[in-house]
Structures are given as structure tokens and as C-alpha cells.
Amino acid sequence: MVKVAIFGVGTVGESVIKILQENREIIKARSGKEIVPAIGVVKNLNKKRAVNNIELTDSYEEALNRNDIDIVVELMGGVEEPLKIVRNALKLGKPVVTANKALLAYHRYELQDIAGDLPFEYEGSVAGGIPIINALRDGLSANHIKSIKGILNGTSNYILTKMIRENAEFKTALAEAQALGYAEADPTFDIGGFDAGHKLLILSSIAYGIDVKPEDILIEGIEGISAHDIAFAKEFNFAIKLLGIAKKVGDEVEIRVHPALIRDSEMIAKIDGVMNGISVVGDRVGETLYYGAGAGGDATASAVVANLIDIVRHNKKSPMLGFKHPLEVGKLKLKERGDIESKYYLRIHVHDRAGVLAEISRVFGDLNISIEALLQKNIDGNSANILIATHQTKERNILKAISKIEALQPVLSRPYMMRIEK
Ligand code: HSE
């Protein structure tokens, strides 16, 4: 029998306990041993929890130091407290499973060093129930990874889908995602792109061995998207998705999270609701695509329990990020933001009067940015939004154009920009 301590009995923790109890037979058949949730560690013992037949404690030390605990599962959320627990568990020689993407976004290399050959697994940290860590670290390990492009946040995808398909208000869609248990405790992590950024950094480490922190990469959220952006997307057959993109270009890697317009016909454009989807392109395998529930208790717990089964079977996965010799570490640099190349969409709020469009097009012309599509949406008798899609240009150029356009007299506020992804 293998005994597990579960730190954090929230949405995912409850599901892990239930899966271990309710799928006991199949888990025993697959792992070779019975895996028992022996103790749950919670902050507030008075809070009602939908779990039975498990001891609960509010003492981290007690659970960690119990000799009969074989594996530690960390599902608490936050960074500092879980870091202490995971460090201590590994130092005590106990294998660890976590679904904590923020913890790994900041401390993955340090924890990999501490873990050494001890199993330290984290499948549930990226894209909930989709076995993307396994796929990238093991299934695709023969490949140079050309790119990773994914919808990595269920809450944002749920909100965008509701806004596009049902013309829902941003706030209503967010409240629904929260009620369904998809959102983070602080939903800014979801809608601001940070949750997707954390997940993308974990995938980027496995693909490229690159060691960068969330603050180092470009992260933009979906808060600024308006009804006119959605109208433009529909008019020109685009979907709007919050994308996480990691791409190798020469000796550099682009790592960025932002909302993007993508052609309706692309497979990833059809990934709706809370679902996540990730495309990984390897130099030998070509494109591979992964799809599934990226949030929610059971989906994430499915990945956590799979890690437990793997550990009990002695399927060692060390080193946790997949590089025994850091071949590419230190060689690959993060691409500078200004050097990123893309097509761009701009929404420009203007006084609706003669000559405005000419002034705006002059800015584009001077910077050698070519316009691909244009639409005007009136707001009232006096003002309108001019919606523009450009051909490919460098981010440096579009940022210059935005500042110049913002300074034009008839322009009423800083233009809103989204990238158009191929
Ligand atoms: N809040 C996350 C999401 C949950 O919406 O995708 C999974 O990490």
C-alpha cells in the first residue's frame, strides 16, 4: 500500500481524493499497489469539504513528517508556502506531485536540482487533463521543437467563446467561469494572461531548456477586447484566442502570451469553451495536436493521479524538465519584443471627420507598414472606431505607429492592438 498526503483540499484536491477512492480497483490494477489518500492538509478545518474517509489536519509539519507517508501531493496554489513544502518533502526523500504552475514558473530549475533522481511530477500544471508534459518530454524527445502554440487558459477561452458566439458581456462570462470552478482564486491570473504565461514557461523549458521568468516574457490579457474587435473578427472570418506561443527562430526563442486573431479555418480556432488545445511542431514528427479539458477539478486531478500511478510503477521521469545534459541551455536567447514579426490589428477611436483616414494612412506609409483590411464602426454621430489589419511587420514598427497615431489631433485614445497569427 502507498500512502499519499494531499496538501490543499480545494477543487482539485477533492477530486484527487475521490478518484483515488472511487477508481481504486483500476488504479491498483495499473500501478500494482493500492494508492491511499491518507491525509489532507487544509488551512481551515472548519470549512465543509466534499470528501470522506480521509483524515484532515491543519498542520503542515505533522503531515510532512509522518513516516508512513510515501508521496506528497501539493495542490495549494500560491508560491511561497508550496515552495517550502515541496523543498522539504524532496529533502526528506519523498516523491512529489504538484499541479502548481506558478510555483514551477518561478522555481522549476531550483526544484529540479533538489529533486535529482527523486520523482517530481507536474502533469496537472499545464492544460489540466491533457497529457502534454508526457507528450513533449517523452513522446517527442527525439525532435527539435520548432514551435508550441496553445490555448492554455480555460477561463479566458470560455469568456472569448461566449463573447463571440453569444455576444455575452465580458463580466457575465467571467462570473460563469468562476461559478463553474475554472477560474483561479484571483481571476486576474486568467484574464491577464499570467496563468497561460506560467504554463508556457514550463513547456518552453522542456522544449528548449530556456530559463526565463514570467516577468521576462511578453504577457497581455483579454481585458481590452471590445464588441467592435469581435465584429471585425466576424466580418473577416477570424476567431479571437488567448494564445501562448513559443517558437525557435535561429538561436532565439520567442515566448509570448496575448490575444490573437486567427483564421476561423485553423484547427486551433475551433477549440471553444473551457477546452484547451496545443499544437506542437517537431522537426521530425511534424505537427501534433492535443485537445482536452484544461481546467476543472476532475480533469486536473486525472493528471495528478496519473503521476501518482507512474511513480508507484517506478516509471522514473528524472530529470523533471527532460534534459540530462543541458545541451541548449544558455545557447538559446529570448527574442527581443521589438524583433517579433507579425501581422497586426488596430482599433483607433477617432473624431469622425474628413481627412482622418488620410492622416492615419500617412503614419503607416511613412513606417512602410502596408494595410491589408479596413473597417469603420460608428460609435455616435461624432466618433467612430477605425479597425485596421496590416501586413507583416516588426513589433518595433507597429509600436512606433501606435504612438504616432495616438498623437494625431483627431485620435481620441491610444489605439488598441492585437496580433494576427498565421
Ligand atoms: N484557471 C485555469 C484555467 C485552471 O482557467 O485554465 C487551470 O490551470
Short mmCIF file of C-alpha atoms and ligand atoms in Angstrom, two decimals:
data_model
loop_
_atom_site.label_atom_id
_atom_site.label_comp_id
_atom_site.label_asym_id
_atom_site.label_seq_id
_atom_site.Cartn_x
_atom_site.Cartn_y
_atom_site.Cartn_z
CA MET A 1 0.00 0.00 0.00
CA VAL A 2 1.22 3.51 -0.86
CA LYS A 3 0.06 6.38 1.32
CA VAL A 4 -0.33 9.90 -0.02
CA ALA A 5 -0.57 13.24 1.77
CA ILE A 6 -2.57 15.86 -0.09
CA PHE A 7 -1.65 19.47 0.66
CA GLY A 8 -4.63 21.61 -0.35
CA VAL A 9 -8.12 20.11 -0.44
CA GLY A 10 -9.85 22.57 -2.79
CA THR A 11 -11.48 21.83 -6.16
CA VAL A 12 -8.58 19.72 -7.45
CA GLY A 13 -7.63 18.18 -4.08
CA GLU A 14 -11.19 16.95 -3.52
CA SER A 15 -11.23 15.38 -6.99
CA VAL A 16 -7.87 13.66 -6.41
CA ILE A 17 -9.18 12.10 -3.19
CA LYS A 18 -12.39 10.96 -4.89
CA ILE A 19 -10.61 9.48 -7.92
CA LEU A 20 -8.21 7.56 -5.66
CA GLN A 21 -11.16 6.22 -3.68
CA GLU A 22 -13.71 5.64 -6.42
CA ASN A 23 -11.31 4.30 -9.09
CA ARG A 24 -9.38 2.24 -6.52
CA GLU A 25 -9.56 -1.03 -8.43
CA ILE A 26 -8.37 0.24 -11.80
CA ILE A 27 -5.64 2.32 -10.14
CA LYS A 28 -4.43 -0.75 -8.22
CA ALA A 29 -4.52 -2.85 -11.39
CA ARG A 30 -2.49 -0.25 -13.27
CA SER A 31 0.03 0.70 -10.60
CA GLY A 32 0.39 -2.70 -8.92
CA LYS A 33 -0.38 -1.29 -5.48
CA GLU A 34 -3.24 0.32 -3.65
CA ILE A 35 -2.76 4.12 -3.53
CA VAL A 36 -4.50 5.56 -0.48
CA PRO A 37 -5.20 9.25 0.21
CA ALA A 38 -4.15 9.08 3.86
CA ILE A 39 -4.17 12.70 5.00
CA GLY A 40 -5.38 16.03 3.65
CA VAL A 41 -3.77 19.26 4.78
CA VAL A 42 -6.06 22.30 4.89
CA LYS A 43 -5.85 25.87 6.17
CA ASN A 44 -9.29 25.90 7.77
CA LEU A 45 -10.52 22.70 9.41
CA ASN A 46 -14.00 24.19 9.94
CA LYS A 47 -14.69 24.62 6.21
CA LYS A 48 -17.00 21.91 4.83
CA ARG A 49 -15.38 19.68 2.21
CA ALA A 50 -16.97 17.09 -0.05
CA VAL A 51 -14.61 14.28 0.99
CA ASN A 52 -14.99 11.22 3.23
CA ASN A 53 -12.72 8.60 4.73
CA ILE A 54 -9.67 10.81 4.93
CA GLU A 55 -8.03 12.38 7.96
CA LEU A 56 -7.72 16.16 7.72
CA THR A 57 -5.19 18.32 9.54
CA ASP A 58 -4.14 21.95 9.53
CA SER A 59 -0.56 21.10 10.49
CA TYR A 60 1.81 21.01 7.50
CA GLU A 61 4.67 19.73 9.65
CA GLU A 62 2.65 16.83 11.02
CA ALA A 63 1.68 15.58 7.57
CA LEU A 64 5.14 16.11 6.10
CA ASN A 65 7.00 14.35 8.88
CA ARG A 66 4.75 11.32 9.16
CA ASN A 67 6.87 8.27 8.44
CA ASP A 68 4.02 6.36 6.80
CA ILE A 69 3.55 9.00 4.05
CA ASP A 70 5.20 7.83 0.83
CA ILE A 71 4.28 10.59 -1.63
CA VAL A 72 3.42 14.28 -1.21
CA VAL A 73 0.83 15.92 -3.48
CA GLU A 74 0.89 19.73 -3.49
CA LEU A 75 -2.33 21.42 -4.68
CA MET A 76 -2.41 24.55 -2.56
CA GLY A 77 -1.93 27.40 -5.02
CA GLY A 78 0.31 30.37 -4.35
CA VAL A 79 4.09 30.18 -4.46
CA GLU A 80 5.95 30.74 -1.17
CA GLU A 81 4.14 28.25 1.08
CA PRO A 82 4.09 25.45 -1.53
CA LEU A 83 7.77 26.10 -2.25
CA LYS A 84 8.64 25.40 1.39
CA ILE A 85 6.54 22.24 1.43
CA VAL A 86 7.89 20.87 -1.85
CA ARG A 87 11.50 21.67 -0.90
CA ASN A 88 11.08 19.99 2.48
CA ALA A 89 9.32 16.94 1.05
CA LEU A 90 12.09 16.43 -1.52
CA LYS A 91 14.76 16.92 1.13
CA LEU A 92 13.02 14.22 3.21
CA GLY A 93 13.34 11.95 0.17
CA LYS A 94 9.62 11.88 -0.63
CA PRO A 95 8.49 11.97 -4.26
CA VAL A 96 6.29 14.98 -5.06
CA VAL A 97 3.40 15.59 -7.44
CA THR A 98 2.20 19.14 -7.99
CA ALA A 99 -0.23 20.94 -10.31
CA ASN A 100 1.12 24.34 -9.30
CA LYS A 101 2.11 26.22 -12.44
CA ALA A 102 3.04 29.46 -10.64
CA LEU A 103 5.45 27.55 -8.40
CA LEU A 104 7.10 25.95 -11.43
CA ALA A 105 7.13 29.16 -13.48
CA TYR A 106 9.44 30.67 -10.85
CA HIS A 107 11.27 27.73 -9.25
CA ARG A 108 11.37 24.83 -11.73
CA TYR A 109 15.16 24.72 -12.15
CA GLU A 110 15.87 25.01 -8.45
CA LEU A 111 13.35 22.27 -7.64
CA GLN A 112 14.74 20.06 -10.40
CA ASP A 113 18.17 20.37 -8.78
CA ILE A 114 16.82 19.49 -5.34
CA ALA A 115 14.79 16.54 -6.70
CA GLY A 116 17.72 14.99 -8.58
CA ASP A 117 16.64 11.40 -9.20
CA LEU A 118 13.60 11.59 -6.95
CA PRO A 119 10.34 11.59 -8.91
CA PHE A 120 8.93 15.10 -9.12
CA GLU A 121 5.93 15.22 -11.43
CA TYR A 122 3.66 18.05 -12.59
CA GLU A 123 1.41 16.89 -15.43
CA GLY A 124 -1.62 18.75 -13.99
CA SER A 125 0.20 22.07 -14.02
CA VAL A 126 -0.28 22.62 -17.77
CA ALA A 127 -3.59 22.23 -19.61
CA GLY A 128 -5.36 20.27 -16.87
CA GLY A 129 -6.21 16.79 -18.12
CA ILE A 130 -4.21 16.91 -21.38
CA PRO A 131 -1.03 14.80 -21.02
CA ILE A 132 1.09 17.49 -22.68
CA ILE A 133 4.09 17.19 -20.33
CA ASN A 134 4.33 13.49 -21.10
CA ALA A 135 3.91 14.12 -24.80
CA LEU A 136 6.51 16.87 -25.01
CA ARG A 137 9.08 15.46 -22.57
CA ASP A 138 8.83 11.80 -23.56
CA GLY A 139 6.81 11.23 -26.70
CA LEU A 140 8.56 13.95 -28.74
CA SER A 141 12.01 13.70 -27.15
CA ALA A 142 13.66 12.76 -30.47
CA ASN A 143 12.74 16.12 -32.01
CA HIS A 144 14.00 19.66 -32.09
CA ILE A 145 10.83 21.53 -31.19
CA LYS A 146 10.06 24.16 -33.81
CA SER A 147 7.04 25.69 -32.11
CA ILE A 148 4.41 25.37 -29.44
CA LYS A 149 1.16 27.24 -29.94
CA GLY A 150 -1.62 26.77 -27.46
CA ILE A 151 -4.82 27.82 -25.82
CA LEU A 152 -3.63 27.28 -22.28
CA ASN A 153 -6.23 29.04 -20.17
CA GLY A 154 -9.73 27.60 -19.97
CA THR A 155 -11.30 30.63 -18.28
CA SER A 156 -10.20 33.07 -21.00
CA ASN A 157 -11.21 30.70 -23.74
CA TYR A 158 -14.61 30.29 -22.10
CA ILE A 159 -15.07 34.08 -21.92
CA LEU A 160 -13.94 34.69 -25.51
CA THR A 161 -16.15 31.90 -26.82
CA LYS A 162 -19.19 33.33 -25.02
CA MET A 163 -18.40 36.84 -26.30
CA ILE A 164 -18.00 35.70 -29.90
CA ARG A 165 -20.67 33.03 -30.20
CA GLU A 166 -23.33 34.54 -27.91
CA ASN A 167 -22.42 38.24 -27.78
CA ALA A 168 -22.11 37.85 -23.99
CA GLU A 169 -20.71 40.63 -21.83
CA PHE A 170 -17.17 40.09 -20.54
CA LYS A 171 -18.24 40.31 -16.87
CA THR A 172 -21.14 37.87 -17.21
CA ALA A 173 -18.96 35.29 -18.96
CA LEU A 174 -16.25 35.64 -16.28
CA ALA A 175 -18.79 35.18 -13.47
CA GLU A 176 -20.00 31.97 -15.17
CA ALA A 177 -16.44 30.64 -15.49
CA GLN A 178 -15.89 31.35 -11.79
CA ALA A 179 -19.14 29.62 -10.81
CA LEU A 180 -18.08 26.55 -12.84
CA GLY A 181 -14.81 26.33 -10.85
CA TYR A 182 -12.48 27.08 -13.81
CA ALA A 183 -11.03 30.40 -12.69
CA GLU A 184 -8.07 30.95 -10.39
CA ALA A 185 -8.77 32.31 -6.90
CA ASP A 186 -7.72 35.68 -8.34
CA PRO A 187 -9.14 35.69 -11.91
CA THR A 188 -6.63 38.37 -12.96
CA PHE A 189 -4.24 35.44 -13.43
CA ASP A 190 -6.61 34.03 -16.05
CA ILE A 191 -7.77 37.11 -17.92
CA GLY A 192 -4.44 38.93 -17.64
CA GLY A 193 -2.63 36.05 -19.38
CA PHE A 194 -0.37 35.23 -16.40
CA ASP A 195 -1.72 31.70 -15.87
CA ALA A 196 -1.12 30.91 -19.55
CA GLY A 197 2.33 32.53 -19.25
CA HIS A 198 3.26 30.27 -16.33
CA LYS A 199 2.18 27.19 -18.29
CA LEU A 200 4.01 28.31 -21.43
CA LEU A 201 7.26 28.76 -19.48
CA ILE A 202 7.03 25.18 -18.21
CA LEU A 203 6.55 23.89 -21.77
CA SER A 204 9.34 26.16 -23.05
CA SER A 205 11.78 24.68 -20.54
CA ILE A 206 11.02 21.16 -21.70
CA ALA A 207 11.23 22.14 -25.36
CA TYR A 208 14.23 24.48 -25.23
CA GLY A 209 15.85 24.27 -21.79
CA ILE A 210 15.41 28.03 -21.57
CA ASP A 211 15.42 29.56 -18.09
CA VAL A 212 13.29 32.69 -18.04
CA LYS A 213 10.75 34.07 -15.58
CA PRO A 214 7.22 35.37 -16.22
CA GLU A 215 8.48 38.97 -15.92
CA ASP A 216 10.90 38.38 -18.82
CA ILE A 217 8.27 37.47 -21.41
CA LEU A 218 5.53 39.34 -23.25
CA ILE A 219 2.20 38.75 -21.49
CA GLU A 220 -1.01 40.54 -22.47
CA GLY A 221 -4.54 39.62 -21.37
CA ILE A 222 -8.00 39.72 -22.87
CA GLU A 223 -9.42 42.58 -20.76
CA GLY A 224 -9.21 45.18 -23.54
CA ILE A 225 -11.19 43.27 -26.18
CA SER A 226 -14.35 45.15 -27.21
CA ALA A 227 -17.52 44.40 -29.15
CA HIS A 228 -16.04 46.18 -32.21
CA ASP A 229 -13.00 43.87 -32.20
CA ILE A 230 -15.38 40.95 -32.21
CA ALA A 231 -17.39 42.49 -35.05
CA PHE A 232 -14.16 42.90 -37.06
CA ALA A 233 -13.16 39.29 -36.37
CA LYS A 234 -16.53 38.03 -37.57
CA GLU A 235 -16.51 40.24 -40.67
CA PHE A 236 -13.11 38.92 -41.78
CA ASN A 237 -13.55 35.28 -40.64
CA PHE A 238 -11.24 35.32 -37.65
CA ALA A 239 -11.56 33.80 -34.21
CA ILE A 240 -10.01 35.57 -31.21
CA LYS A 241 -8.00 33.34 -28.87
CA LEU A 242 -5.62 33.94 -25.98
CA LEU A 243 -2.54 32.18 -27.32
CA GLY A 244 0.68 31.05 -25.71
CA ILE A 245 3.41 30.89 -28.34
CA ALA A 246 6.96 29.55 -28.01
CA LYS A 247 8.88 29.42 -31.25
CA LYS A 248 12.50 28.82 -32.14
CA VAL A 249 13.87 31.23 -34.72
CA GLY A 250 17.63 30.73 -35.30
CA ASP A 251 19.39 30.89 -31.93
CA GLU A 252 16.48 32.72 -30.37
CA VAL A 253 13.18 31.71 -28.84
CA GLU A 254 10.05 33.83 -28.93
CA ILE A 255 7.92 33.28 -25.84
CA ARG A 256 4.73 35.31 -25.67
CA VAL A 257 1.13 35.23 -24.46
CA HIS A 258 -1.51 37.55 -25.93
CA PRO A 259 -4.92 37.56 -27.54
CA ALA A 260 -4.66 36.96 -31.27
CA LEU A 261 -6.87 36.92 -34.32
CA ILE A 262 -6.55 33.57 -36.04
CA ARG A 263 -8.24 32.33 -39.21
CA ASP A 264 -11.54 30.57 -38.48
CA SER A 265 -10.42 27.66 -40.63
CA GLU A 266 -7.43 26.77 -38.39
CA MET A 267 -7.92 23.78 -36.13
CA ILE A 268 -6.95 25.72 -33.03
CA ALA A 269 -9.65 28.31 -33.83
CA LYS A 270 -12.29 25.66 -33.29
CA ILE A 271 -11.22 24.96 -29.70
CA ASP A 272 -14.04 26.57 -27.76
CA GLY A 273 -15.35 26.94 -24.22
CA VAL A 274 -13.17 25.80 -21.34
CA MET A 275 -11.25 23.43 -23.59
CA ASN A 276 -7.50 23.81 -24.12
CA GLY A 277 -5.63 22.90 -27.28
CA ILE A 278 -1.93 22.82 -28.06
CA SER A 279 -0.12 22.40 -31.35
CA VAL A 280 3.50 21.22 -31.09
CA VAL A 281 5.65 21.08 -34.21
CA GLY A 282 8.75 18.87 -34.10
CA ASP A 283 11.42 18.79 -36.80
CA ARG A 284 10.84 15.09 -37.45
CA VAL A 285 7.28 14.37 -36.38
CA GLY A 286 5.73 17.48 -37.97
CA GLU A 287 2.66 18.97 -36.33
CA THR A 288 0.96 17.20 -33.41
CA LEU A 289 -2.20 18.47 -31.74
CA TYR A 290 -3.51 17.95 -28.21
CA TYR A 291 -7.03 18.77 -27.08
CA GLY A 292 -8.96 18.40 -23.85
CA ALA A 293 -10.31 19.96 -20.68
CA GLY A 294 -7.76 22.44 -19.43
CA ALA A 295 -9.43 23.33 -16.17
CA GLY A 296 -11.78 21.89 -13.61
CA GLY A 297 -11.29 19.55 -10.66
CA ASP A 298 -11.66 16.14 -12.27
CA ALA A 299 -9.65 16.93 -15.41
CA THR A 300 -6.69 18.27 -13.44
CA ALA A 301 -6.97 15.51 -10.85
CA SER A 302 -6.88 12.95 -13.67
CA ALA A 303 -3.35 14.19 -14.47
CA VAL A 304 -2.31 14.26 -10.81
CA VAL A 305 -3.43 10.67 -10.22
CA ALA A 306 -1.71 9.55 -13.44
CA ASN A 307 1.55 10.96 -12.00
CA LEU A 308 0.96 9.01 -8.78
CA ILE A 309 0.42 5.80 -10.73
CA ASP A 310 3.60 6.44 -12.71
CA ILE A 311 5.62 6.97 -9.55
CA VAL A 312 4.25 3.82 -7.92
CA ARG A 313 5.06 1.85 -11.08
CA HIS A 314 8.64 3.24 -10.83
CA ASN A 315 8.42 4.94 -14.19
CA LYS A 316 11.11 7.44 -13.31
CA LYS A 317 10.96 10.66 -15.25
CA SER A 318 14.03 12.42 -13.90
CA PRO A 319 15.29 14.95 -14.68
CA MET A 320 11.92 16.59 -14.37
CA LEU A 321 12.40 19.01 -17.29
CA GLY A 322 13.76 16.31 -19.54
CA PHE A 323 17.39 17.36 -20.20
CA LYS A 324 20.11 15.11 -18.73
CA HIS A 325 22.76 17.30 -20.35
CA PRO A 326 21.67 20.88 -20.82
CA LEU A 327 22.64 20.94 -24.50
CA GLU A 328 20.67 24.01 -25.43
CA VAL A 329 20.57 25.79 -22.10
CA GLY A 330 22.44 29.07 -22.24
CA LYS A 331 22.71 28.91 -26.02
CA LEU A 332 19.18 29.95 -26.81
CA LYS A 333 18.29 33.55 -26.08
CA LEU A 334 14.88 35.06 -25.61
CA LYS A 335 13.95 37.10 -28.70
CA GLU A 336 13.54 40.80 -28.03
CA ARG A 337 9.99 42.07 -28.27
CA GLY A 338 10.77 44.62 -30.99
CA ASP A 339 12.12 41.89 -33.27
CA ILE A 340 8.92 39.82 -33.23
CA GLU A 341 7.26 39.80 -36.65
CA SER A 342 3.53 39.55 -37.11
CA LYS A 343 0.50 40.97 -38.83
CA TYR A 344 -1.37 43.41 -36.60
CA TYR A 345 -4.89 44.61 -35.93
CA LEU A 346 -5.50 48.12 -34.61
CA ARG A 347 -8.66 49.74 -33.26
CA ILE A 348 -8.38 53.51 -33.47
CA HIS A 349 -11.00 55.72 -31.81
CA VAL A 350 -11.31 58.96 -33.79
CA HIS A 351 -13.39 62.09 -34.35
CA ASP A 352 -15.42 61.16 -37.42
CA ARG A 353 -14.43 63.92 -39.85
CA ALA A 354 -12.82 64.46 -43.23
CA GLY A 355 -9.11 63.71 -43.57
CA VAL A 356 -8.70 61.47 -40.51
CA LEU A 357 -8.11 58.32 -42.50
CA ALA A 358 -5.54 60.11 -44.67
CA GLU A 359 -3.59 61.21 -41.57
CA ILE A 360 -3.59 57.66 -40.21
CA SER A 361 -2.56 56.09 -43.51
CA ARG A 362 0.31 58.57 -43.79
CA VAL A 363 1.74 57.21 -40.50
CA PHE A 364 1.56 53.67 -41.84
CA GLY A 365 3.08 54.71 -45.17
CA ASP A 366 5.98 56.55 -43.50
CA LEU A 367 6.82 53.42 -41.48
CA ASN A 368 6.48 51.19 -44.53
CA ILE A 369 3.57 49.27 -42.97
CA SER A 370 1.13 48.01 -45.55
CA ILE A 371 -2.62 47.85 -44.79
CA GLU A 372 -4.47 44.61 -45.61
CA ALA A 373 -8.05 45.31 -44.46
CA LEU A 374 -10.04 48.21 -43.06
CA LEU A 375 -13.46 48.70 -41.47
CA GLN A 376 -15.18 51.63 -39.82
CA LYS A 377 -17.73 51.26 -37.00
CA ASN A 378 -19.59 54.37 -35.89
CA ILE A 379 -19.97 54.95 -32.17
CA ASP A 380 -22.17 58.04 -32.23
CA GLY A 381 -22.65 60.99 -34.59
CA ASN A 382 -19.20 62.38 -33.72
CA SER A 383 -16.83 59.49 -33.21
CA ALA A 384 -16.01 56.15 -34.77
CA ASN A 385 -13.63 53.24 -34.48
CA ILE A 386 -11.35 52.65 -37.44
CA LEU A 387 -10.35 48.98 -37.50
CA ILE A 388 -7.22 48.12 -39.48
CA ALA A 389 -5.36 44.91 -40.26
CA THR A 390 -1.79 45.24 -41.50
CA HIS A 391 0.53 43.02 -43.48
CA GLN A 392 3.58 41.51 -41.75
CA THR A 393 5.84 43.97 -39.94
CA LYS A 394 8.13 44.13 -36.91
CA GLU A 395 6.63 44.79 -33.50
CA ARG A 396 9.03 47.74 -33.17
CA ASN A 397 7.34 49.39 -36.18
CA ILE A 398 3.79 48.85 -35.04
CA LEU A 399 4.61 50.28 -31.59
CA LYS A 400 6.03 53.37 -33.30
CA ALA A 401 2.89 53.64 -35.44
CA ILE A 402 0.66 53.38 -32.36
CA SER A 403 2.49 56.22 -30.61
CA LYS A 404 2.38 58.43 -33.71
CA ILE A 405 -1.31 57.74 -34.30
CA GLU A 406 -2.13 58.40 -30.64
CA ALA A 407 -0.52 61.84 -31.01
CA LEU A 408 -2.70 62.81 -34.01
CA GLN A 409 -5.22 65.51 -33.14
CA PRO A 410 -8.44 63.65 -34.16
CA VAL A 411 -7.43 60.44 -32.35
CA LEU A 412 -9.27 60.18 -29.02
CA SER A 413 -7.29 57.48 -27.17
CA ARG A 414 -4.33 55.14 -27.51
CA PRO A 415 -5.10 52.63 -30.27
CA TYR A 416 -5.79 49.06 -29.14
CA MET A 417 -3.59 46.40 -30.79
CA MET A 418 -3.90 42.65 -31.30
CA ARG A 419 -1.59 40.38 -33.25
CA ILE A 420 -2.87 38.35 -36.19
CA GLU A 421 -1.36 34.86 -36.07
CA LYS A 422 -0.85 32.65 -39.08
N1 HSE B 1 -7.65 28.83 -14.16
C1 HSE B 1 -7.07 27.86 -15.02
C2 HSE B 1 -7.78 27.94 -16.37
C3 HSE B 1 -7.21 26.49 -14.42
O1 HSE B 1 -8.80 28.62 -16.47
O2 HSE B 1 -7.31 27.35 -17.32
C4 HSE B 1 -6.20 25.51 -14.88
O3 HSE B 1 -4.90 25.90 -14.64
#
